[in-house]
mmCIF file of C-alpha atoms (C1' of nucleotides) in Angstrom:
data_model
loop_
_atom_site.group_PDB
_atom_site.id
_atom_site.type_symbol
_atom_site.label_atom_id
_atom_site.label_comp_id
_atom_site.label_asym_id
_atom_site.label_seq_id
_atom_site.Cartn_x
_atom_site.Cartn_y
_atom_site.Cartn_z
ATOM 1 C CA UNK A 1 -2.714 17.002 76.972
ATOM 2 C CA UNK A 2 0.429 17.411 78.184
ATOM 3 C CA UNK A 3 2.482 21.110 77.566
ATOM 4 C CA UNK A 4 5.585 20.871 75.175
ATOM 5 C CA UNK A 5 7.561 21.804 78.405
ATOM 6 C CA UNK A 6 6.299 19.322 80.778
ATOM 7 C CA UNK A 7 7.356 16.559 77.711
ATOM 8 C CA UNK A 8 10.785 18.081 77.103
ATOM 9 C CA UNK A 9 11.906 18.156 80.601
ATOM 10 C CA UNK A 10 10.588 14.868 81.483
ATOM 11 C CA UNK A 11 12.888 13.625 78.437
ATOM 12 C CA UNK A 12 15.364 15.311 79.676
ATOM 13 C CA UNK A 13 15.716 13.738 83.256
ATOM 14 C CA UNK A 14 15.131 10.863 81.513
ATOM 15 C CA UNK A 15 18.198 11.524 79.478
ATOM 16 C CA UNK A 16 20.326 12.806 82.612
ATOM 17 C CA UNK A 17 19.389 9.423 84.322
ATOM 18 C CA UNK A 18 20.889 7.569 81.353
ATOM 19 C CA UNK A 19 24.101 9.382 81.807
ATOM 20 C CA UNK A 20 26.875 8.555 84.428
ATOM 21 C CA UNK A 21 25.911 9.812 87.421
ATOM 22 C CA UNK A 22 27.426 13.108 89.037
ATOM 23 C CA UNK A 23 29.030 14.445 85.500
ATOM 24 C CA UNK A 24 27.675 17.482 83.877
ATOM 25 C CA UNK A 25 26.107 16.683 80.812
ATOM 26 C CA UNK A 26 25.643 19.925 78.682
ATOM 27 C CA UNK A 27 22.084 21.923 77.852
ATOM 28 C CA UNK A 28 23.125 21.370 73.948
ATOM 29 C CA UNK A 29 23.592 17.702 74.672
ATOM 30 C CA UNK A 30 20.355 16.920 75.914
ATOM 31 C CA UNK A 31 18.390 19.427 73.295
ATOM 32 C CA UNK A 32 20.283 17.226 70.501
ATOM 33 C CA UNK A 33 19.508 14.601 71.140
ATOM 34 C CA UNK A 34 16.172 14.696 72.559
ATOM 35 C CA UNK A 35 15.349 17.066 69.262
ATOM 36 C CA UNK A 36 14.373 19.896 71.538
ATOM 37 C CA UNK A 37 14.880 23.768 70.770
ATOM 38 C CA UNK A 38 18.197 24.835 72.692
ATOM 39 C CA UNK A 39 16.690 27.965 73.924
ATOM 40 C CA UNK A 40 13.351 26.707 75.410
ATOM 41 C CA UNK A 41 14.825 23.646 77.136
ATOM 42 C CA UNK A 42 17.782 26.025 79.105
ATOM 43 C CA UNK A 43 14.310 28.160 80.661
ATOM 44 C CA UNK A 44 13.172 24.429 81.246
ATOM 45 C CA UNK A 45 15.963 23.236 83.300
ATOM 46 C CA UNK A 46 16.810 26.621 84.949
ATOM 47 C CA UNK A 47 12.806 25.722 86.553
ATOM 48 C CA UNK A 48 13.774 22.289 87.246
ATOM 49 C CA UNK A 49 17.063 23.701 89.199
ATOM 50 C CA UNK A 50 15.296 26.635 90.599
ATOM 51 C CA UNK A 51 12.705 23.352 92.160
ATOM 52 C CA UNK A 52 16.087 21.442 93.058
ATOM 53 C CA UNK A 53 15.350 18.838 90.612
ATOM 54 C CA UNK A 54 18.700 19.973 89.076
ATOM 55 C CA UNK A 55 21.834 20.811 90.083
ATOM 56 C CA UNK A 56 23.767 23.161 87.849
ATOM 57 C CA UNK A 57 27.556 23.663 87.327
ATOM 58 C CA UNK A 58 28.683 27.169 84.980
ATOM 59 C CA UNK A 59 31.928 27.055 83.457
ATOM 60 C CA UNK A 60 33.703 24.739 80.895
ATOM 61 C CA UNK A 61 33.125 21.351 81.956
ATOM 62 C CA UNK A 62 29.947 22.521 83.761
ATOM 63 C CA UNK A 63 26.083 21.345 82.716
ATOM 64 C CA UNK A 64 23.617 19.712 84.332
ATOM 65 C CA UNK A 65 23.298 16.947 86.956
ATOM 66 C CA UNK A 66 19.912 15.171 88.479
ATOM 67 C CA UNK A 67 19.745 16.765 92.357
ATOM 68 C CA UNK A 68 19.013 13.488 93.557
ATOM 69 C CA UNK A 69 19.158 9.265 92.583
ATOM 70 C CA UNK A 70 16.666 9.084 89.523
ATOM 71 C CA UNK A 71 14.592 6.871 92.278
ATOM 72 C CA UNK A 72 13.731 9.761 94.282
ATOM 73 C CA UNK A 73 12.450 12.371 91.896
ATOM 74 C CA UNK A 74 9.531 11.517 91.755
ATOM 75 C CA UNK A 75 7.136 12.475 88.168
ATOM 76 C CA UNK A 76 4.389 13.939 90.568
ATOM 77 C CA UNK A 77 7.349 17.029 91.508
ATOM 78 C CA UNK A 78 7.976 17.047 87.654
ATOM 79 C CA UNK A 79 4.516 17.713 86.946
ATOM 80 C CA UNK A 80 3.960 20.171 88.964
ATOM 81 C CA UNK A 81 6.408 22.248 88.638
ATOM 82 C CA UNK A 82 6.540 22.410 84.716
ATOM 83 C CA UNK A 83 2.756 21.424 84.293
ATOM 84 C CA UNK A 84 0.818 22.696 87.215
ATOM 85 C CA UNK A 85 -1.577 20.966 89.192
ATOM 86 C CA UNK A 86 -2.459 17.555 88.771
ATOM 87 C CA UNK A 87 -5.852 17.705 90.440
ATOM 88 C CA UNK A 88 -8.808 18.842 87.216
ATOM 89 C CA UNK A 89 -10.432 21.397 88.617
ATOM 90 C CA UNK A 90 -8.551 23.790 91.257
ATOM 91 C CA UNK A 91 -11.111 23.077 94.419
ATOM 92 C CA UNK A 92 -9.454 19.704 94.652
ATOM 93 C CA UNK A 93 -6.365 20.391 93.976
ATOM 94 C CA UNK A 94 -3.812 18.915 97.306
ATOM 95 C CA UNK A 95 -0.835 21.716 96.374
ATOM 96 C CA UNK A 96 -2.465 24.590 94.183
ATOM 97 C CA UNK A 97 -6.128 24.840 95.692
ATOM 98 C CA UNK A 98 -8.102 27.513 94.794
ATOM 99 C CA UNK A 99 -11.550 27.913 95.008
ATOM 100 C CA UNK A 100 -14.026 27.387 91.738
ATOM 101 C CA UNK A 101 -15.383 30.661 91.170
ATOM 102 C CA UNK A 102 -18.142 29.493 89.382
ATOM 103 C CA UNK A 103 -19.200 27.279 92.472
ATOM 104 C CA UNK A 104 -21.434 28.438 95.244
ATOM 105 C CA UNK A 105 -20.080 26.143 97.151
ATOM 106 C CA UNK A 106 -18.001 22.637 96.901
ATOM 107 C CA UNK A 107 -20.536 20.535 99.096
ATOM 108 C CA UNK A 108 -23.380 20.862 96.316
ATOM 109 C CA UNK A 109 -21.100 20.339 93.277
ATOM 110 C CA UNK A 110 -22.315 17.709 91.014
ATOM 111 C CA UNK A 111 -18.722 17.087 89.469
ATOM 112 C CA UNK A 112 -16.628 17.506 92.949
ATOM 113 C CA UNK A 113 -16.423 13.859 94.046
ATOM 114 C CA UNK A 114 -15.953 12.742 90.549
ATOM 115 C CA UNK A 115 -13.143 15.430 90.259
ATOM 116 C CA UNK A 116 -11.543 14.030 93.728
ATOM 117 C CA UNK A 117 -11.634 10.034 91.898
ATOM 118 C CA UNK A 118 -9.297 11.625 88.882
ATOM 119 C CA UNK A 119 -7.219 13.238 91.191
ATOM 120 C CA UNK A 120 -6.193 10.617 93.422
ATOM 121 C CA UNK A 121 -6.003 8.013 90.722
ATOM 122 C CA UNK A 122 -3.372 10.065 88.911
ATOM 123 C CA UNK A 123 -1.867 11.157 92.273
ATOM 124 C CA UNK A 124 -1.316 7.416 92.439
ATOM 125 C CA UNK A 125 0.363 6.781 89.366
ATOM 126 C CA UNK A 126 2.842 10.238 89.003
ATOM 127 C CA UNK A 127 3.316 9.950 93.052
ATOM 128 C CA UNK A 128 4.572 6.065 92.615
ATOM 129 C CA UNK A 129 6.240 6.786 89.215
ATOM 130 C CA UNK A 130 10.027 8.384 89.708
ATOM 131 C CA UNK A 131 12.440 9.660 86.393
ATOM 132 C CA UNK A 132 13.900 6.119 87.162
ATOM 133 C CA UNK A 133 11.109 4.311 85.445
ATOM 134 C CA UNK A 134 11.566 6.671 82.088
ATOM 135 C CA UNK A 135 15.185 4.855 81.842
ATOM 136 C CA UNK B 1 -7.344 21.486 84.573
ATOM 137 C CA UNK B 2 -10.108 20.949 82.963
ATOM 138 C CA UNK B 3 -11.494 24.241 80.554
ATOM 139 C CA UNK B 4 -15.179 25.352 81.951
ATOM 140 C CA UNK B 5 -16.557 24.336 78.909
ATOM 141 C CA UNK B 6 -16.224 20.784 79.618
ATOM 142 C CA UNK B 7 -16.850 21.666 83.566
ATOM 143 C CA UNK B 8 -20.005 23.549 82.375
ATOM 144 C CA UNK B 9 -21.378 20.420 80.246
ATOM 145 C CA UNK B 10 -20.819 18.065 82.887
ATOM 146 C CA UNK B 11 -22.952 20.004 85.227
ATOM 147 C CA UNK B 12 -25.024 20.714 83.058
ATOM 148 C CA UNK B 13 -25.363 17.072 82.204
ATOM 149 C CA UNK B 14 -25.609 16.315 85.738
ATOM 150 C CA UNK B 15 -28.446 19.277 85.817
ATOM 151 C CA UNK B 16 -30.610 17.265 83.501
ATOM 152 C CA UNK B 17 -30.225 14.067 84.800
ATOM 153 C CA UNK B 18 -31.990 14.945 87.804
ATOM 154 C CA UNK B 19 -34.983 16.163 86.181
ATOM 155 C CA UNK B 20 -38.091 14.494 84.951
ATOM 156 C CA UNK B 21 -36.760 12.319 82.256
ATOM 157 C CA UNK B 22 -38.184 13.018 78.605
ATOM 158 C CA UNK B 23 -39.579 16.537 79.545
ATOM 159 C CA UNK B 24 -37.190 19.550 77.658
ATOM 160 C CA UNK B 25 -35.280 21.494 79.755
ATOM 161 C CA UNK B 26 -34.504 25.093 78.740
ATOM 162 C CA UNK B 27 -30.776 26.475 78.472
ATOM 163 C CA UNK B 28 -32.149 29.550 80.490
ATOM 164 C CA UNK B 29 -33.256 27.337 83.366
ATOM 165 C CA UNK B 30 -29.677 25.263 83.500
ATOM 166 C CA UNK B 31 -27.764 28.546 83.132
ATOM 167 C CA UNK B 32 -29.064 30.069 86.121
ATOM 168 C CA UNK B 33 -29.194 27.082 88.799
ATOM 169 C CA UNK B 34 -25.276 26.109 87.458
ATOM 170 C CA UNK B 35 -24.294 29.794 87.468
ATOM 171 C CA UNK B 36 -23.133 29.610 83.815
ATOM 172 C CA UNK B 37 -23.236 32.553 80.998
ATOM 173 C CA UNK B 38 -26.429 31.429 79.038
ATOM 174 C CA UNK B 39 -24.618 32.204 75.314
ATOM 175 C CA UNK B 40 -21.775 30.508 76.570
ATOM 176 C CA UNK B 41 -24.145 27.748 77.703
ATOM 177 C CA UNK B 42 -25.700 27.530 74.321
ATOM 178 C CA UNK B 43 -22.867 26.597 72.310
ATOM 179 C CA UNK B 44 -21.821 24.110 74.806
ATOM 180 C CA UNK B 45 -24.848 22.429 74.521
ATOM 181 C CA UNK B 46 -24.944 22.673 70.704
ATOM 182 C CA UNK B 47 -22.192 20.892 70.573
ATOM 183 C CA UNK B 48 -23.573 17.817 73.297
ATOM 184 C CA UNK B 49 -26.303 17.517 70.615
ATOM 185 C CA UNK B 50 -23.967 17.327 67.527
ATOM 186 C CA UNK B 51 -22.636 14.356 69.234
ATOM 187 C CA UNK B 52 -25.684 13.050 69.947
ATOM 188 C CA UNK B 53 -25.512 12.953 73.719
ATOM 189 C CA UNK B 54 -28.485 15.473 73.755
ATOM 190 C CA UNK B 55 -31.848 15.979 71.672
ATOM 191 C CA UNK B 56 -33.493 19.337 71.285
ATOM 192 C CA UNK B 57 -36.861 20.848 70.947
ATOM 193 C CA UNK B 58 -38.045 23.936 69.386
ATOM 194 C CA UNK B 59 -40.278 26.605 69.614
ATOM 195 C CA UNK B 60 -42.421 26.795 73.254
ATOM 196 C CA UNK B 61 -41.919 24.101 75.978
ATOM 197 C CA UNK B 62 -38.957 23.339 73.875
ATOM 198 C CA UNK B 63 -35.478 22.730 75.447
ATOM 199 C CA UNK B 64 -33.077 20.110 75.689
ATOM 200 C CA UNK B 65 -33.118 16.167 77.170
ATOM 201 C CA UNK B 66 -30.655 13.374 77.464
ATOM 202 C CA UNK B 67 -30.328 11.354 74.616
ATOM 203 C CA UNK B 68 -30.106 8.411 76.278
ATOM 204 C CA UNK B 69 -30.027 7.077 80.026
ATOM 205 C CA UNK B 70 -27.330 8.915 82.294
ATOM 206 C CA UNK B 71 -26.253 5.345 82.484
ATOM 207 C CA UNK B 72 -25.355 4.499 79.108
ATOM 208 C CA UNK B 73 -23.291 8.480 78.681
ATOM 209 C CA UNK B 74 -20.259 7.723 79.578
ATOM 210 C CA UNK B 75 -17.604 10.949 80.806
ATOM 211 C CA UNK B 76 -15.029 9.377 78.635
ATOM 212 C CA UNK B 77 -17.708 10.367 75.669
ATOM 213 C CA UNK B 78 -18.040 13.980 77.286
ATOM 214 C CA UNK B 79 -14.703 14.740 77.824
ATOM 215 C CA UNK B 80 -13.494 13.657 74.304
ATOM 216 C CA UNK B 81 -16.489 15.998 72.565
ATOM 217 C CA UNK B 82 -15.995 18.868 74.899
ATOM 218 C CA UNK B 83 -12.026 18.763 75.992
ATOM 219 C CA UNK B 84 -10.897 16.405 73.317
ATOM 220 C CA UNK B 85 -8.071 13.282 73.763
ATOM 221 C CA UNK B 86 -7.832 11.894 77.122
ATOM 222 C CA UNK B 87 -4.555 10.622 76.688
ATOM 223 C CA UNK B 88 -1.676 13.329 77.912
ATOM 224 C CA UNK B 89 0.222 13.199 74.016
ATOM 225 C CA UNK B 90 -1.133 12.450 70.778
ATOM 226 C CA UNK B 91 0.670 9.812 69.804
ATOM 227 C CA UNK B 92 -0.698 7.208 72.369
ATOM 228 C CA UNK B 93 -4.518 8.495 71.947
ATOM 229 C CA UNK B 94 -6.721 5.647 70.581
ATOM 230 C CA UNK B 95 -9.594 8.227 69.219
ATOM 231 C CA UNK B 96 -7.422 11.296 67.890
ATOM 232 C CA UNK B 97 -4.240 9.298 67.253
ATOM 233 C CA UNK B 98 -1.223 11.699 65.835
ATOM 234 C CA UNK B 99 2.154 11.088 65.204
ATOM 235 C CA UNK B 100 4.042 13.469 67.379
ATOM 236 C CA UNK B 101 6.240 15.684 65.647
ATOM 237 C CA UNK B 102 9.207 16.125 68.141
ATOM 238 C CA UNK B 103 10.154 12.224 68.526
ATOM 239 C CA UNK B 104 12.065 10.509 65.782
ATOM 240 C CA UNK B 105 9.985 7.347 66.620
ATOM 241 C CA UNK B 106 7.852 6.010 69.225
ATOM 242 C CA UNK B 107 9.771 2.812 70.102
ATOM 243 C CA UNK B 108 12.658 4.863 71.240
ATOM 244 C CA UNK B 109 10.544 7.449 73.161
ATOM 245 C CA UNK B 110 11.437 7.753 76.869
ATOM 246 C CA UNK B 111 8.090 8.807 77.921
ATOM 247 C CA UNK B 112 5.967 6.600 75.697
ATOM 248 C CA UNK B 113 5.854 3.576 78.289
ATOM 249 C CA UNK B 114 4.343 5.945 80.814
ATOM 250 C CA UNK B 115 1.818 8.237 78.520
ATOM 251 C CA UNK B 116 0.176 4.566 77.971
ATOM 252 C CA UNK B 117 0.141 4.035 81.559
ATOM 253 C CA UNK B 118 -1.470 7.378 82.141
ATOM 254 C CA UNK B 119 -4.025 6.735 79.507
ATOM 255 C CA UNK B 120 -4.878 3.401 80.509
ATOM 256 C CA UNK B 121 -5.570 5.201 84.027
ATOM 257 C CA UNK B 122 -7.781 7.395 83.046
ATOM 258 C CA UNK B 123 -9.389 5.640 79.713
ATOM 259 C CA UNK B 124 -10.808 3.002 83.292
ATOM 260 C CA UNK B 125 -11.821 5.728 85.906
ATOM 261 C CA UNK B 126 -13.958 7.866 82.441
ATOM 262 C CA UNK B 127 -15.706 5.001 80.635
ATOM 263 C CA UNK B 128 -16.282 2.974 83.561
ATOM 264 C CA UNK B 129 -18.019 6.485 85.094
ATOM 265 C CA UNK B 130 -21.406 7.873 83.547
ATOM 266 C CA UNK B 131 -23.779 11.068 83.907
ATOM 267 C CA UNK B 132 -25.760 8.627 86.174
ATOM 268 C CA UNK B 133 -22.600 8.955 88.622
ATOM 269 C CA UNK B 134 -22.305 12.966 89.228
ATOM 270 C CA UNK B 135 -26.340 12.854 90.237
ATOM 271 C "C1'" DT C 1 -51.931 33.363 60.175
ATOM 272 C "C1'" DG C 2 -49.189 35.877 63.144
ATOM 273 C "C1'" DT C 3 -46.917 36.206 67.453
ATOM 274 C "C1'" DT C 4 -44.291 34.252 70.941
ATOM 275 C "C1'" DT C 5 -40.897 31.055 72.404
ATOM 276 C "C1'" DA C 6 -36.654 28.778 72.275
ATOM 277 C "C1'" DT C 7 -33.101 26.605 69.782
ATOM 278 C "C1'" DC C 8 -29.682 27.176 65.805
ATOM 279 C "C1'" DC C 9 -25.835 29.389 63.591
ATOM 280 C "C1'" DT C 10 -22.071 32.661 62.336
ATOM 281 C "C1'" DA C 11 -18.939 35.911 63.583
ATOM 282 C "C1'" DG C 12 -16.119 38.570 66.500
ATOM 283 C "C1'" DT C 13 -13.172 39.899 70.581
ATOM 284 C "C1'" DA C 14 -10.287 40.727 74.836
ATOM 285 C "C1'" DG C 15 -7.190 38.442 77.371
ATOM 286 C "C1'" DA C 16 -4.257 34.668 78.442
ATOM 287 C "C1'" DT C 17 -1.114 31.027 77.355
ATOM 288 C "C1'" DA C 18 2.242 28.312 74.490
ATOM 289 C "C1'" DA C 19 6.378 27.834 72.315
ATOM 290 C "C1'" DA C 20 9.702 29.613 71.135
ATOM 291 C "C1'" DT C 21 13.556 33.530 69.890
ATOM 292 C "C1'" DA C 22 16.988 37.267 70.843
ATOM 293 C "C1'" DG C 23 20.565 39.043 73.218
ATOM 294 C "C1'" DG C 24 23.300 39.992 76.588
ATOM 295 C "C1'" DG C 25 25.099 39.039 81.823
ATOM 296 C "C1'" DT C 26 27.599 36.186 85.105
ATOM 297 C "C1'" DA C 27 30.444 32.722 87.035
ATOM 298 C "C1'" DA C 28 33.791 28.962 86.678
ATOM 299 C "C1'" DT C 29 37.639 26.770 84.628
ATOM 300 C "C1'" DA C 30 42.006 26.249 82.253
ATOM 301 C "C1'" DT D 1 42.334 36.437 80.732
ATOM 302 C "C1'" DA D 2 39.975 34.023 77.340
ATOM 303 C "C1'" DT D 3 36.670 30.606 76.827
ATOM 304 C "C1'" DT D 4 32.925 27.957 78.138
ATOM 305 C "C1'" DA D 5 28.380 27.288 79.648
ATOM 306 C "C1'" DC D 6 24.765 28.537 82.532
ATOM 307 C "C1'" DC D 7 21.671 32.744 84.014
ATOM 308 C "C1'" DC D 8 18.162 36.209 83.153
ATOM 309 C "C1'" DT D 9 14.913 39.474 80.860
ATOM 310 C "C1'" DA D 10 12.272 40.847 77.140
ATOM 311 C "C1'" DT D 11 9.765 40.143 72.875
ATOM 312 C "C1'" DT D 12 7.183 37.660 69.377
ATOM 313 C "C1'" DT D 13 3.797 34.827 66.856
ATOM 314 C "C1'" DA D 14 0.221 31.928 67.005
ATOM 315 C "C1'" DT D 15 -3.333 29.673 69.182
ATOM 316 C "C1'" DC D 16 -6.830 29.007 72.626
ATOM 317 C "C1'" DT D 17 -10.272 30.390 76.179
ATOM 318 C "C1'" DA D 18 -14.368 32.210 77.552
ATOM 319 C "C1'" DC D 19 -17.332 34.862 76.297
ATOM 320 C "C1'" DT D 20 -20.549 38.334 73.584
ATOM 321 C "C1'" DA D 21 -23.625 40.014 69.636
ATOM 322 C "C1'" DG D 22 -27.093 39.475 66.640
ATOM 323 C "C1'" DG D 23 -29.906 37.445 63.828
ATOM 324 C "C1'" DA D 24 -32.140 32.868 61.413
ATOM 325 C "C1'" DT D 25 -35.095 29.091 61.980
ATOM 326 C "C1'" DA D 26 -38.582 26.168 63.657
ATOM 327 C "C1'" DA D 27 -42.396 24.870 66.769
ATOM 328 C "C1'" DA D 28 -46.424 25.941 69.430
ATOM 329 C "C1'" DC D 29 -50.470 28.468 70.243
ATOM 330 C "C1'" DA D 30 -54.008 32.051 69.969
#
DNA sequence: TGTTTATCCTAGTAGATAAATAGGGTAATA
DNA sequence: TATTACCCTATTTATCTACTAGGATAAACA
């Protein structure tokens, strides 16, 4: 299951991709109308900026613009950065490994291979997916 | 990620495929080659029997066997007892279907599209994948 | 029949995480 | 210089995770 943030900021770029492209569109904006809490979605976005997802303008007139063409932010970034790794179990995982400490070692695993199937089939689909193809 | 308790079933499923089939297995015995806390062990495989993927014996020589052939348990099955929906929100899960309680509707949902893709991704690699496999 | 063996069942707990909420600070614009 | 809108830290409430404790129950065997 997905985390309420990983959802609300994937409706959000989803939003910002809807809009015009380069103007500001306001945090209150986007938590309106996607029905999220005003509060939790400006720590959401401040982590998608922070990741250069976003680009962020302070000031009347200012708000929030995508960092790049909706084509090129890809939902594998998204998910990672609000969600974590995409990878099951840590000892697979391509950009957060860690080793399993209940594992002697990963050779002798009876899930790791399995574990390395779900990771690359959903590496497929969020790597090939982009915030374009939420529009 | 995956929580251990579903890790620990799998491997312990995987544990008792490999051994003689119809002959009980004690929790002790699976605890200690997977590395797993035996209480912890226990409930995990309380619950495996509850849903009948398991079938226990008391008293001496007791323990636990598969309920069927590692062929016909599916992962999807194990996952959905131990870690619940596969799908990523509730409202596109075809076994714990929920309305979810941020969207207005589902038709207009940005992220619906894609949750179904996601499912559909993972629904193939977990019921097309069995205890059989991790042995 | 009584003892051992091993599962069954209920309850509790420390620590982490989720999903906000509160409240003020800072920078840009008009 | 006042307003607008993002920036940042801290706190809260509830839930979940991963165990742990301790006994009840049932089967086998002497």
């Amino acid at each position: 299951m997905l985390t309420r943030k990983t959802k609300y900021g994937l409706k959000a770029l989803s939003f910002l991709a809807k809009q015009e492209p380069g103007i500001p569109v306001q945090i209150s904006k986007i938590a309106e109308a996607e029905n999220i809490s005003l509060k939790f979605l400006e720590s959401i976005l401040l982590m998608l900026k922070k990741n250069e997802l976003l680009i962020s303008k302070k000031g009347k007139g200012g708000g929030y613009i995508l960092a790049k063409s909706p084509n090129d932010i890809s939902l594998a970034s998204v998910y990672r950065v609000l969600e974590g790794p995409i990878a099951l179990v840590p000892c697979v995982s391509l950009n957060f490994y860690q080793k399993c400490d209940d594992c002697k070692d990963e050779e002798t695993c009876s899930i790791h291979d399995f574990m390395i199937e779900v990771r690359d089939s959903n590496l497929k689909i969020f790597e090939n997916k982009s915030v374009a193809d939420l529009v």
